Amino acid sequence: MKKILIANRGEIAVRILTTAHKMGIKTVAIYSTVDRSSPHVKLANEAVCIGEGPSNESYLLGSKIIKIAKQLHVDAIHPGYGFLSENADFAEEVEKNGIIFIGPKSNAIKIMGSKLAAKEAVKMYNIPMVPGVDEAITDIKKAKKIASEIGFPILIKASAGGGGKGMRIVEKEDDLESQMNRAISEATSAFGDGSVFIEKYVASPRHIEIQVLADSHGNIIHLFERECSIQRRHQKVVEEAPSVILTPELRSEMGEAAIKVAKSCEYLGAGTVEFLLDENNNFYFLEMNTRLQVEHPVTELITGMDLVELQIKIAKGEKLPIQQKDLSIKGHAIELRVYAEDPQNDFLPSVGTLETYILPKGKGIRVDNGFEEGMDIPIYYDPMLSKLITYGETREEALLIMQKAINDYIIKGVQTTLPFGKFVIQHDSFKEGTFDTHFVKNYYTAAIITSTNENEAKIAALIALKQYQEDQKTLRIPTL
Ligand code: MV4
């Protein structure tokens, strides 16, 4: 493999380019007109403009991307996350054109892209699943019977849904029919597939996911868990590894289950198996993400592995260079996603120019970043600027470094979620590790940040006053 094309932008394009260059592989970047001065364009050996700002006129143009790859004699395409990364047709088209898709085969993407197909695939592997049905429900009588067997509250989910889209909690039988009809019509218009199913609603779960790697020689390993419970409206905010709640036994049970999920779809490459963990630490398989995830760096920091390098080696047909027994967890890593969003104004995207943009640095700090001072934030894409990742020997150390790194990260020109991140990591429930997926909803209000800002301004004013008074004293000395 001599040359790869990165079909993505922002921090993840930079992340992939960096490892490719480390491995002596040449790179091709693609970019839209609004991204022409982005770091990923400058860093790549070659760069091709593929269209205008909107994703469907640029980063989603699969056929055009494949055409460019062929023209430039590219050996493989890395899709990153988002965009075309979980598009089974794209993966298939890439391979049909004699180019390696750095990811699983299109069939695995297809299976895991449908929650019902995923349940079907893992059926014979004894993976714990939330009580519920494993087939699409259309008949309301049947739905009522099932719901009463499971017991309310229940959750209606869309088979094609993701990120919480098309989910509905139903508290009592009276609401079932109307909620089911709504869920079906929502799923039909959002995904073109109205299949919905029913599960018992797990009220206060934690969201734990397991990183897996599978090579083309039948070897599958897991790289432990990531704790992803701190999220806001299905958007993850803070992730960490390891999770404070897992025991070594539970960790290895979940790891084994994740490996079986990978086996069930003949998985290839890096993937993530998502689980819910209930109050009694029972875990249930939710879904599998068939891509490199945003939060992969925390896994890299605690295992010492380069996941992109391993993805590339697997795509080349190499055997995994490590076995399960070679892996262990060392230290603790925390990731904060830094978005150009205003936490004091309902997290609305805050567009504008990065007038000042200074990254924090130092021991235990890693910033996976896609922007530079002076750049505009395009309105067309996810407004994530970077990921601030810290590492320590202990969770406490990683948290202390995170606190300092947030303070040292200077962004002017746009509002960001840095103050929100600071709120999260300083919260008692987060520090104690007693949180669940309702953390943000339960504890966060915009007023907290306003008052933190006011307090900090007050302290700054007091320090300034004190200093002024001190200066006055010294100034008076010569006149005495
Ligand atoms: C659930 C659940 C409770 N019970 N399933 C949300 C997105 C999708 N991946 C699955 N999700 C959930 N499924 C049952 N049976 C609660 C959630 C859920 C959630 C899951 C992970 C992280 C954050 C979440 C926030 C709200 C709901």
Short mmCIF file of C-alpha atoms and ligand atoms in Angstrom, two decimals:
data_model
loop_
_atom_site.label_atom_id
_atom_site.label_comp_id
_atom_site.label_asym_id
_atom_site.label_seq_id
_atom_site.Cartn_x
_atom_site.Cartn_y
_atom_site.Cartn_z
CA MET A 1 0.00 0.00 0.00
CA LYS A 2 1.75 3.11 -1.27
CA LYS A 3 -0.95 5.75 -1.39
CA ILE A 4 -4.25 6.27 0.39
CA LEU A 5 -7.06 8.75 -0.08
CA ILE A 6 -8.75 10.16 3.00
CA ALA A 7 -12.43 10.72 2.28
CA ASN A 8 -12.95 13.09 5.17
CA ARG A 9 -12.06 16.48 6.66
CA GLY A 10 -11.18 18.14 9.97
CA GLU A 11 -9.37 16.51 12.85
CA ILE A 12 -9.95 12.94 11.71
CA ALA A 13 -8.44 13.60 8.27
CA VAL A 14 -5.37 15.04 10.01
CA ARG A 15 -5.28 12.08 12.39
CA ILE A 16 -5.27 9.55 9.52
CA LEU A 17 -2.75 11.50 7.42
CA THR A 18 -0.33 11.59 10.33
CA THR A 19 -0.26 7.82 10.78
CA ALA A 20 -0.10 7.20 7.03
CA HIS A 21 2.99 9.40 6.77
CA LYS A 22 4.54 7.68 9.80
CA MET A 23 4.12 4.39 7.90
CA GLY A 24 5.69 5.82 4.74
CA ILE A 25 2.38 5.90 2.87
CA LYS A 26 1.58 8.83 0.55
CA THR A 27 -1.72 10.63 1.03
CA VAL A 28 -4.43 12.28 -1.04
CA ALA A 29 -6.81 14.72 0.63
CA ILE A 30 -10.15 15.74 -0.78
CA TYR A 31 -11.77 19.04 0.18
CA SER A 32 -14.73 21.25 -0.49
CA THR A 33 -14.29 24.89 -1.55
CA VAL A 34 -14.92 26.16 2.00
CA ASP A 35 -12.21 23.85 3.37
CA ARG A 36 -9.52 24.91 0.89
CA SER A 37 -7.20 26.31 3.57
CA SER A 38 -7.73 23.53 6.11
CA PRO A 39 -4.78 21.75 7.74
CA HIS A 40 -5.74 18.41 6.18
CA VAL A 41 -5.31 19.94 2.71
CA LYS A 42 -1.89 21.38 3.54
CA LEU A 43 -0.62 18.22 5.19
CA ALA A 44 -1.52 15.78 2.43
CA ASN A 45 0.90 14.99 -0.41
CA GLU A 46 -1.83 15.72 -2.93
CA ALA A 47 -5.19 17.43 -2.53
CA VAL A 48 -8.20 17.57 -4.83
CA CYS A 49 -11.18 19.90 -4.60
CA ILE A 50 -14.33 17.86 -5.02
CA GLY A 51 -17.08 20.46 -4.87
CA GLU A 52 -18.99 23.09 -2.96
CA GLY A 53 -19.56 23.33 0.78
CA PRO A 54 -22.70 21.22 1.28
CA SER A 55 -21.77 17.60 2.12
CA ASN A 56 -23.95 16.20 -0.66
CA GLU A 57 -21.99 18.31 -3.14
CA SER A 58 -18.60 17.23 -1.75
CA TYR A 59 -17.71 14.69 0.95
CA LEU A 60 -20.72 12.50 0.16
CA LEU A 61 -20.00 12.18 -3.58
CA GLY A 62 -18.89 8.55 -3.53
CA SER A 63 -18.53 8.00 -7.28
CA LYS A 64 -16.56 11.19 -7.74
CA ILE A 65 -14.23 10.25 -4.88
CA ILE A 66 -13.63 6.80 -6.43
CA LYS A 67 -12.93 8.43 -9.81
CA ILE A 68 -10.31 10.70 -8.25
CA ALA A 69 -8.78 7.75 -6.40
CA LYS A 70 -8.38 5.86 -9.68
CA GLN A 71 -6.94 8.85 -11.53
CA LEU A 72 -4.33 9.34 -8.81
CA HIS A 73 -3.53 5.59 -8.57
CA VAL A 74 -4.63 5.34 -4.96
CA ASP A 75 -4.38 1.88 -3.35
CA ALA A 76 -6.89 2.39 -0.54
CA ILE A 77 -9.54 4.77 0.79
CA HIS A 78 -9.95 5.59 4.47
CA PRO A 79 -13.44 6.97 5.13
CA GLY A 80 -12.87 8.27 8.70
CA TYR A 81 -16.16 8.60 10.63
CA GLY A 82 -19.45 10.12 9.47
CA PHE A 83 -19.90 10.91 5.75
CA LEU A 84 -19.44 7.66 3.72
CA SER A 85 -17.89 5.60 6.51
CA GLU A 86 -20.94 3.41 7.14
CA ASN A 87 -22.31 3.39 3.62
CA ALA A 88 -22.32 -0.25 2.51
CA ASP A 89 -22.85 0.66 -1.16
CA PHE A 90 -19.81 2.95 -1.12
CA ALA A 91 -17.61 0.29 0.49
CA GLU A 92 -18.74 -2.19 -2.16
CA GLU A 93 -18.19 0.26 -5.03
CA VAL A 94 -14.67 1.04 -3.78
CA GLU A 95 -13.71 -2.65 -3.75
CA LYS A 96 -15.37 -3.25 -7.15
CA ASN A 97 -13.03 -0.64 -8.55
CA GLY A 98 -10.01 -2.51 -7.27
CA ILE A 99 -9.35 -0.16 -4.36
CA ILE A 100 -9.08 -1.31 -0.74
CA PHE A 101 -11.75 0.06 1.59
CA ILE A 102 -10.09 0.59 4.99
CA GLY A 103 -12.95 -0.85 7.00
CA PRO A 104 -15.16 -3.92 7.13
CA LYS A 105 -16.74 -5.64 4.13
CA SER A 106 -19.96 -4.09 2.91
CA ASN A 107 -22.02 -7.02 4.18
CA ALA A 108 -20.95 -6.38 7.80
CA ILE A 109 -21.82 -2.69 7.41
CA LYS A 110 -25.21 -3.68 6.05
CA ILE A 111 -25.99 -6.11 8.88
CA MET A 112 -24.97 -3.73 11.65
CA GLY A 113 -26.74 -0.81 9.96
CA SER A 114 -30.01 -2.54 10.74
CA LYS A 115 -30.72 -3.18 14.42
CA LEU A 116 -33.04 -6.05 13.59
CA ALA A 117 -30.53 -7.68 11.24
CA ALA A 118 -27.89 -7.24 13.97
CA LYS A 119 -30.10 -8.99 16.55
CA GLU A 120 -30.69 -11.78 14.07
CA ALA A 121 -26.96 -12.16 13.37
CA VAL A 122 -25.92 -12.41 17.03
CA LYS A 123 -28.81 -14.72 17.98
CA MET A 124 -26.79 -17.94 18.14
CA TYR A 125 -23.94 -16.39 20.13
CA ASN A 126 -25.69 -15.98 23.48
CA ILE A 127 -25.13 -12.24 23.71
CA PRO A 128 -27.19 -10.63 26.50
CA MET A 129 -29.87 -8.39 25.02
CA VAL A 130 -32.52 -6.15 26.55
CA PRO A 131 -35.80 -8.08 26.92
CA GLY A 132 -37.89 -7.38 23.84
CA VAL A 133 -38.68 -8.53 20.33
CA ASP A 134 -36.32 -9.23 17.50
CA GLU A 135 -38.68 -8.58 14.62
CA ALA A 136 -40.50 -5.58 13.16
CA ILE A 137 -43.85 -4.91 14.82
CA THR A 138 -46.74 -3.57 12.79
CA ASP A 139 -49.75 -5.07 14.48
CA ILE A 140 -50.93 -3.04 17.48
CA LYS A 141 -52.63 -6.01 19.16
CA LYS A 142 -49.39 -7.93 19.04
CA ALA A 143 -47.51 -4.88 20.30
CA LYS A 144 -49.85 -4.61 23.30
CA LYS A 145 -49.42 -8.26 24.14
CA ILE A 146 -45.64 -8.01 23.96
CA ALA A 147 -45.55 -4.78 25.96
CA SER A 148 -47.61 -6.29 28.75
CA GLU A 149 -45.30 -9.32 28.84
CA ILE A 150 -42.19 -7.15 29.03
CA GLY A 151 -43.80 -4.64 31.40
CA PHE A 152 -43.94 -0.86 31.04
CA PRO A 153 -42.10 1.41 30.47
CA ILE A 154 -41.06 0.13 27.08
CA LEU A 155 -39.02 1.71 24.32
CA ILE A 156 -39.98 1.74 20.64
CA LYS A 157 -36.93 1.84 18.39
CA ALA A 158 -36.51 2.19 14.65
CA SER A 159 -34.51 -0.65 13.11
CA ALA A 160 -32.69 1.76 10.80
CA GLY A 161 -32.33 4.42 13.50
CA GLY A 162 -29.15 5.61 15.06
CA GLY A 163 -28.11 8.11 17.67
CA GLY A 164 -31.48 7.94 19.40
CA LYS A 165 -33.47 8.98 16.33
CA GLY A 166 -36.93 7.48 16.16
CA MET A 167 -36.89 6.27 19.78
CA ARG A 168 -40.02 6.61 21.92
CA ILE A 169 -40.56 5.77 25.56
CA VAL A 170 -44.04 4.45 26.33
CA GLU A 171 -45.12 4.56 29.98
CA LYS A 172 -48.54 2.89 29.73
CA GLU A 173 -50.70 0.85 27.40
CA ASP A 174 -53.04 3.77 26.60
CA ASP A 175 -50.17 5.58 24.84
CA LEU A 176 -48.87 2.59 22.92
CA GLU A 177 -50.92 2.83 19.73
CA SER A 178 -50.37 6.54 19.10
CA GLN A 179 -46.66 6.33 19.94
CA MET A 180 -46.18 3.32 17.71
CA ASN A 181 -47.87 5.04 14.77
CA ARG A 182 -45.72 8.11 15.30
CA ALA A 183 -42.56 6.02 15.52
CA ILE A 184 -43.42 4.20 12.29
CA SER A 185 -44.14 7.38 10.33
CA GLU A 186 -41.04 9.09 11.75
CA ALA A 187 -38.85 6.12 10.81
CA THR A 188 -40.38 5.98 7.33
CA SER A 189 -39.68 9.62 6.57
CA ALA A 190 -36.25 9.73 8.25
CA PHE A 191 -34.80 6.41 7.04
CA GLY A 192 -37.13 5.19 4.31
CA ASP A 193 -37.69 2.13 6.48
CA GLY A 194 -40.62 2.06 8.88
CA SER A 195 -39.58 -1.09 10.76
CA VAL A 196 -39.82 -0.59 14.51
CA PHE A 197 -39.41 -2.97 17.42
CA ILE A 198 -39.99 -2.97 21.16
CA GLU A 199 -37.59 -3.31 24.09
CA LYS A 200 -37.88 -2.99 27.84
CA TYR A 201 -36.82 0.57 28.72
CA VAL A 202 -33.68 0.59 30.87
CA ALA A 203 -34.26 3.73 32.89
CA SER A 204 -30.81 4.85 34.07
CA PRO A 205 -28.20 3.07 32.05
CA ARG A 206 -24.55 3.73 31.49
CA HIS A 207 -23.28 3.58 27.94
CA ILE A 208 -20.19 1.41 27.68
CA GLU A 209 -18.60 0.42 24.40
CA ILE A 210 -15.88 -2.08 23.56
CA GLN A 211 -13.25 -1.50 20.89
CA VAL A 212 -12.58 -4.56 18.75
CA LEU A 213 -10.08 -5.38 16.01
CA ALA A 214 -10.44 -8.26 13.58
CA ASP A 215 -7.92 -9.31 10.94
CA SER A 216 -8.44 -11.35 7.78
CA HIS A 217 -6.84 -14.43 9.37
CA GLY A 218 -9.63 -15.05 11.85
CA ASN A 219 -8.05 -13.25 14.81
CA ILE A 220 -10.30 -10.98 16.86
CA ILE A 221 -9.22 -9.04 19.95
CA HIS A 222 -10.80 -6.36 22.13
CA LEU A 223 -9.08 -3.25 23.43
CA PHE A 224 -11.23 -2.82 26.53
CA GLU A 225 -13.99 -0.30 27.09
CA ARG A 226 -14.80 3.35 26.74
CA GLU A 227 -17.26 4.99 29.11
CA CYS A 228 -19.53 7.21 27.02
CA SER A 229 -22.42 7.99 29.36
CA ILE A 230 -21.79 11.74 29.44
CA GLN A 231 -23.78 12.88 26.45
CA ARG A 232 -26.24 15.59 25.55
CA ARG A 233 -29.12 14.71 23.26
CA HIS A 234 -27.26 11.63 22.00
CA GLN A 235 -24.16 13.69 21.30
CA LYS A 236 -21.22 12.44 23.35
CA VAL A 237 -19.44 15.14 25.36
CA VAL A 238 -16.85 13.45 27.56
CA GLU A 239 -15.50 9.94 27.10
CA GLU A 240 -12.98 8.05 29.17
CA ALA A 241 -11.13 4.78 29.43
CA PRO A 242 -11.22 2.72 31.48
CA SER A 243 -14.70 3.00 33.02
CA VAL A 244 -14.68 3.42 36.80
CA ILE A 245 -17.55 0.95 37.12
CA LEU A 246 -16.17 -2.18 35.44
CA THR A 247 -14.50 -4.93 37.40
CA PRO A 248 -11.85 -7.03 35.63
CA GLU A 249 -14.40 -9.87 35.44
CA LEU A 250 -17.15 -7.73 33.89
CA ARG A 251 -14.61 -6.18 31.53
CA SER A 252 -13.53 -9.53 30.20
CA GLU A 253 -17.13 -10.78 29.93
CA MET A 254 -18.09 -7.72 27.92
CA GLY A 255 -14.94 -8.03 25.84
CA GLU A 256 -15.77 -11.66 25.04
CA ALA A 257 -19.34 -10.69 24.10
CA ALA A 258 -18.02 -7.93 21.82
CA ILE A 259 -15.70 -10.40 20.09
CA LYS A 260 -18.67 -12.68 19.46
CA VAL A 261 -20.64 -9.80 17.94
CA ALA A 262 -17.69 -9.16 15.60
CA LYS A 263 -17.59 -12.84 14.73
CA SER A 264 -21.33 -12.90 13.97
CA CYS A 265 -20.89 -10.56 10.99
CA GLU A 266 -17.42 -11.73 9.95
CA TYR A 267 -16.06 -8.37 10.95
CA LEU A 268 -12.83 -6.94 9.57
CA GLY A 269 -10.85 -4.01 10.92
CA ALA A 270 -11.64 -1.69 13.83
CA GLY A 271 -15.18 -1.67 15.19
CA THR A 272 -17.06 -0.78 18.33
CA VAL A 273 -19.70 -2.78 20.14
CA GLU A 274 -22.11 -0.68 22.22
CA PHE A 275 -23.65 -1.92 25.43
CA LEU A 276 -26.05 -0.58 28.03
CA LEU A 277 -25.19 -1.29 31.64
CA ASP A 278 -28.09 -1.21 34.10
CA GLU A 279 -28.10 -0.32 37.83
CA ASN A 280 -27.21 -3.90 38.73
CA ASN A 281 -24.33 -3.98 36.26
CA ASN A 282 -26.12 -6.26 33.84
CA PHE A 283 -24.96 -5.50 30.32
CA TYR A 284 -26.96 -5.66 27.11
CA PHE A 285 -25.82 -5.50 23.49
CA LEU A 286 -27.20 -2.44 21.70
CA GLU A 287 -25.49 -2.09 18.33
CA MET A 288 -22.17 -2.21 16.54
CA ASN A 289 -20.52 0.80 14.90
CA THR A 290 -18.58 -0.31 11.87
CA ARG A 291 -16.08 2.56 11.76
CA LEU A 292 -13.23 4.21 13.64
CA GLN A 293 -14.96 6.26 16.31
CA VAL A 294 -14.46 9.87 17.37
CA GLU A 295 -13.43 8.74 20.86
CA HIS A 296 -10.81 6.18 19.74
CA PRO A 297 -7.89 8.19 21.24
CA VAL A 298 -8.72 7.27 24.84
CA THR A 299 -8.29 3.63 23.88
CA GLU A 300 -4.99 4.42 22.16
CA LEU A 301 -3.66 6.16 25.25
CA ILE A 302 -4.46 3.36 27.71
CA THR A 303 -3.28 0.55 25.42
CA GLY A 304 -0.37 2.21 23.61
CA MET A 305 -1.78 1.11 20.26
CA ASP A 306 -2.22 3.22 17.10
CA LEU A 307 -5.67 2.21 15.88
CA VAL A 308 -5.27 3.80 12.46
CA GLU A 309 -1.99 1.93 11.93
CA LEU A 310 -3.71 -1.32 12.87
CA GLN A 311 -6.60 -0.55 10.53
CA ILE A 312 -4.15 -0.04 7.67
CA LYS A 313 -2.19 -3.21 8.47
CA ILE A 314 -5.40 -5.23 8.58
CA ALA A 315 -6.54 -3.70 5.28
CA LYS A 316 -3.22 -4.78 3.74
CA GLY A 317 -3.99 -8.34 4.80
CA GLU A 318 -1.47 -8.49 7.63
CA LYS A 319 -2.03 -10.49 10.78
CA LEU A 320 -2.78 -8.57 13.99
CA PRO A 321 0.66 -7.98 15.55
CA ILE A 322 -0.71 -8.51 19.07
CA GLN A 323 -2.79 -11.10 20.88
CA GLN A 324 -5.34 -10.58 23.65
CA LYS A 325 -2.85 -11.70 26.29
CA ASP A 326 -0.39 -9.00 25.23
CA LEU A 327 -2.87 -6.24 26.02
CA SER A 328 -3.34 -4.48 29.33
CA ILE A 329 -4.70 -1.17 30.57
CA LYS A 330 -2.11 1.36 31.62
CA GLY A 331 -3.25 4.64 33.18
CA HIS A 332 -6.40 6.62 32.48
CA ALA A 333 -7.49 8.82 29.58
CA ILE A 334 -10.27 11.38 29.25
CA GLU A 335 -11.52 13.06 26.10
CA LEU A 336 -13.49 16.28 25.84
CA ARG A 337 -15.08 17.14 22.51
CA VAL A 338 -14.61 20.83 21.79
CA TYR A 339 -17.46 22.19 19.68
CA ALA A 340 -18.05 25.65 18.26
CA GLU A 341 -21.39 25.75 20.05
CA ASP A 342 -22.72 28.15 22.65
CA PRO A 343 -23.39 26.31 25.92
CA GLN A 344 -25.20 29.40 27.25
CA ASN A 345 -27.56 29.46 24.30
CA ASP A 346 -28.91 25.94 23.93
CA PHE A 347 -25.70 24.78 22.22
CA LEU A 348 -26.49 26.61 19.00
CA PRO A 349 -23.63 26.40 16.51
CA SER A 350 -21.44 29.45 16.95
CA VAL A 351 -20.09 30.34 13.54
CA GLY A 352 -17.37 32.88 12.95
CA THR A 353 -13.63 33.29 12.65
CA LEU A 354 -11.09 31.75 15.01
CA GLU A 355 -9.47 35.09 15.89
CA THR A 356 -7.27 33.53 18.52
CA TYR A 357 -6.67 29.81 18.57
CA ILE A 358 -3.97 28.50 20.88
CA LEU A 359 -3.82 24.83 21.77
CA PRO A 360 -2.80 23.68 25.24
CA LYS A 361 0.32 21.56 25.45
CA GLY A 362 2.34 19.66 28.00
CA LYS A 363 2.79 16.27 29.55
CA GLY A 364 -0.33 14.14 29.31
CA ILE A 365 -2.07 16.42 26.79
CA ARG A 366 -3.06 15.36 23.26
CA VAL A 367 -5.17 17.54 21.00
CA ASP A 368 -6.62 15.99 17.84
CA ASN A 369 -7.35 19.19 15.98
CA GLY A 370 -8.49 20.22 12.53
CA PHE A 371 -8.34 24.01 12.69
CA GLU A 372 -5.94 26.97 12.77
CA GLU A 373 -6.04 30.56 13.92
CA GLY A 374 -7.68 32.83 11.34
CA MET A 375 -9.93 30.11 9.86
CA ASP A 376 -13.68 30.42 9.52
CA ILE A 377 -15.85 27.62 10.86
CA PRO A 378 -17.94 26.37 7.93
CA ILE A 379 -21.67 26.08 8.57
CA TYR A 380 -22.02 22.93 6.51
CA TYR A 381 -20.51 20.33 8.81
CA ASP A 382 -20.45 19.08 12.36
CA PRO A 383 -19.07 22.00 14.41
CA MET A 384 -16.49 19.95 16.32
CA LEU A 385 -13.18 21.85 16.39
CA SER A 386 -11.03 19.34 18.16
CA LYS A 387 -10.79 16.71 20.82
CA LEU A 388 -8.89 17.52 23.96
CA ILE A 389 -7.51 14.31 25.41
CA THR A 390 -5.56 13.97 28.63
CA TYR A 391 -3.70 11.05 30.11
CA GLY A 392 -2.52 10.31 33.63
CA GLU A 393 -1.39 7.37 35.68
CA THR A 394 -4.66 7.71 37.60
CA ARG A 395 -8.09 9.17 36.80
CA GLU A 396 -7.42 11.98 39.27
CA GLU A 397 -4.25 12.92 37.45
CA ALA A 398 -5.96 12.82 34.03
CA LEU A 399 -8.70 15.07 35.45
CA LEU A 400 -6.22 17.57 36.89
CA ILE A 401 -4.39 17.75 33.58
CA MET A 402 -7.73 18.19 31.80
CA GLN A 403 -8.64 21.10 34.06
CA LYS A 404 -5.35 22.82 33.33
CA ALA A 405 -5.58 22.06 29.60
CA ILE A 406 -9.06 23.59 29.38
CA ASN A 407 -7.74 26.77 31.02
CA ASP A 408 -4.77 26.89 28.64
CA TYR A 409 -6.88 26.36 25.50
CA ILE A 410 -7.51 29.86 24.17
CA ILE A 411 -10.23 30.32 21.58
CA LYS A 412 -11.54 33.76 20.64
CA GLY A 413 -14.03 34.65 17.93
CA VAL A 414 -16.52 31.84 18.54
CA GLN A 415 -18.26 30.40 21.57
CA THR A 416 -17.17 26.87 22.47
CA THR A 417 -18.15 24.02 24.75
CA LEU A 418 -14.91 24.36 26.78
CA PRO A 419 -16.72 25.98 29.77
CA PHE A 420 -19.31 23.20 29.59
CA GLY A 421 -16.54 20.60 29.66
CA LYS A 422 -15.06 22.30 32.69
CA PHE A 423 -18.44 22.10 34.41
CA VAL A 424 -18.68 18.37 33.68
CA ILE A 425 -15.24 17.38 34.90
CA GLN A 426 -15.55 19.46 38.08
CA HIS A 427 -18.94 18.03 39.01
CA ASP A 428 -19.03 15.79 42.10
CA SER A 429 -21.06 13.11 40.36
CA PHE A 430 -18.52 12.97 37.54
CA LYS A 431 -15.57 12.97 39.94
CA GLU A 432 -17.15 10.21 42.01
CA GLY A 433 -18.06 8.24 38.88
CA THR A 434 -21.68 7.78 39.94
CA PHE A 435 -23.21 9.25 36.76
CA ASP A 436 -25.44 7.69 34.10
CA THR A 437 -26.69 8.80 30.66
CA HIS A 438 -28.94 11.41 32.31
CA PHE A 439 -26.02 13.40 33.78
CA VAL A 440 -26.33 16.47 31.54
CA LYS A 441 -30.13 16.63 31.71
CA ASN A 442 -30.04 16.18 35.48
CA TYR A 443 -27.31 18.63 36.40
CA TYR A 444 -26.66 21.16 33.67
CA THR A 445 -28.25 24.56 33.18
CA ALA A 446 -26.88 27.50 31.20
CA ALA A 447 -27.08 29.59 34.39
CA ILE A 448 -24.29 27.49 35.94
CA ILE A 449 -21.83 28.70 33.33
CA THR A 450 -23.06 32.30 33.57
CA SER A 451 -22.53 32.27 37.33
CA THR A 452 -19.15 30.54 36.98
CA ASN A 453 -18.13 33.28 34.55
CA GLU A 454 -19.40 35.97 36.95
CA ASN A 455 -17.57 34.39 39.87
CA GLU A 456 -14.38 34.17 37.86
CA ALA A 457 -14.80 37.81 36.78
CA LYS A 458 -15.36 38.80 40.43
CA ILE A 459 -12.23 36.96 41.54
CA ALA A 460 -10.25 38.52 38.72
CA ALA A 461 -11.54 41.97 39.73
CA LEU A 462 -10.61 41.34 43.39
CA ILE A 463 -7.12 40.24 42.40
CA ALA A 464 -6.75 43.35 40.24
CA LEU A 465 -7.94 45.57 43.09
CA LYS A 466 -5.60 43.93 45.57
CA GLN A 467 -2.71 44.35 43.13
CA TYR A 468 -3.64 48.00 42.59
CA GLN A 469 -3.59 48.60 46.36
CA GLU A 470 -0.23 46.83 46.68
CA ASP A 471 1.15 48.95 43.84
CA GLN A 472 -0.11 52.11 45.53
CA LYS A 473 1.76 51.11 48.74
CA THR A 474 5.05 50.56 46.96
CA LEU A 475 4.63 53.75 45.00
CA ARG A 476 4.27 55.70 48.22
CA ILE A 477 7.55 54.45 49.70
CA PRO A 478 9.93 56.86 47.90
CA THR A 479 7.88 59.86 49.03
CA LEU A 480 8.20 58.84 52.69
C1 MV4 B 1 -31.97 2.19 25.12
C2 MV4 B 1 -32.11 2.92 26.32
C3 MV4 B 1 -32.85 2.36 27.33
N1 MV4 B 1 -33.42 1.15 27.16
N2 MV4 B 1 -32.54 0.98 25.01
C4 MV4 B 1 -29.93 5.65 22.60
C5 MV4 B 1 -29.23 5.60 21.28
C6 MV4 B 1 -29.20 4.18 20.86
N3 MV4 B 1 -27.84 3.81 20.55
C7 MV4 B 1 -29.74 3.40 21.99
N4 MV4 B 1 -30.13 4.30 23.02
C8 MV4 B 1 -30.74 3.89 24.15
N5 MV4 B 1 -31.30 2.67 24.08
C9 MV4 B 1 -33.26 0.50 26.00
N6 MV4 B 1 -33.86 -0.70 25.86
C10 MV4 B 1 -31.52 4.17 26.41
C11 MV4 B 1 -30.84 4.67 25.32
C12 MV4 B 1 -30.29 5.98 25.52
C13 MV4 B 1 -28.93 6.21 25.48
C14 MV4 B 1 -28.03 5.20 25.20
C15 MV4 B 1 -26.69 5.44 25.20
C16 MV4 B 1 -26.22 6.71 25.45
C17 MV4 B 1 -27.08 7.72 25.70
C18 MV4 B 1 -28.44 7.49 25.72
C19 MV4 B 1 -29.31 8.54 26.00
C20 MV4 B 1 -30.64 8.32 26.01
C21 MV4 B 1 -31.12 7.04 25.77
#
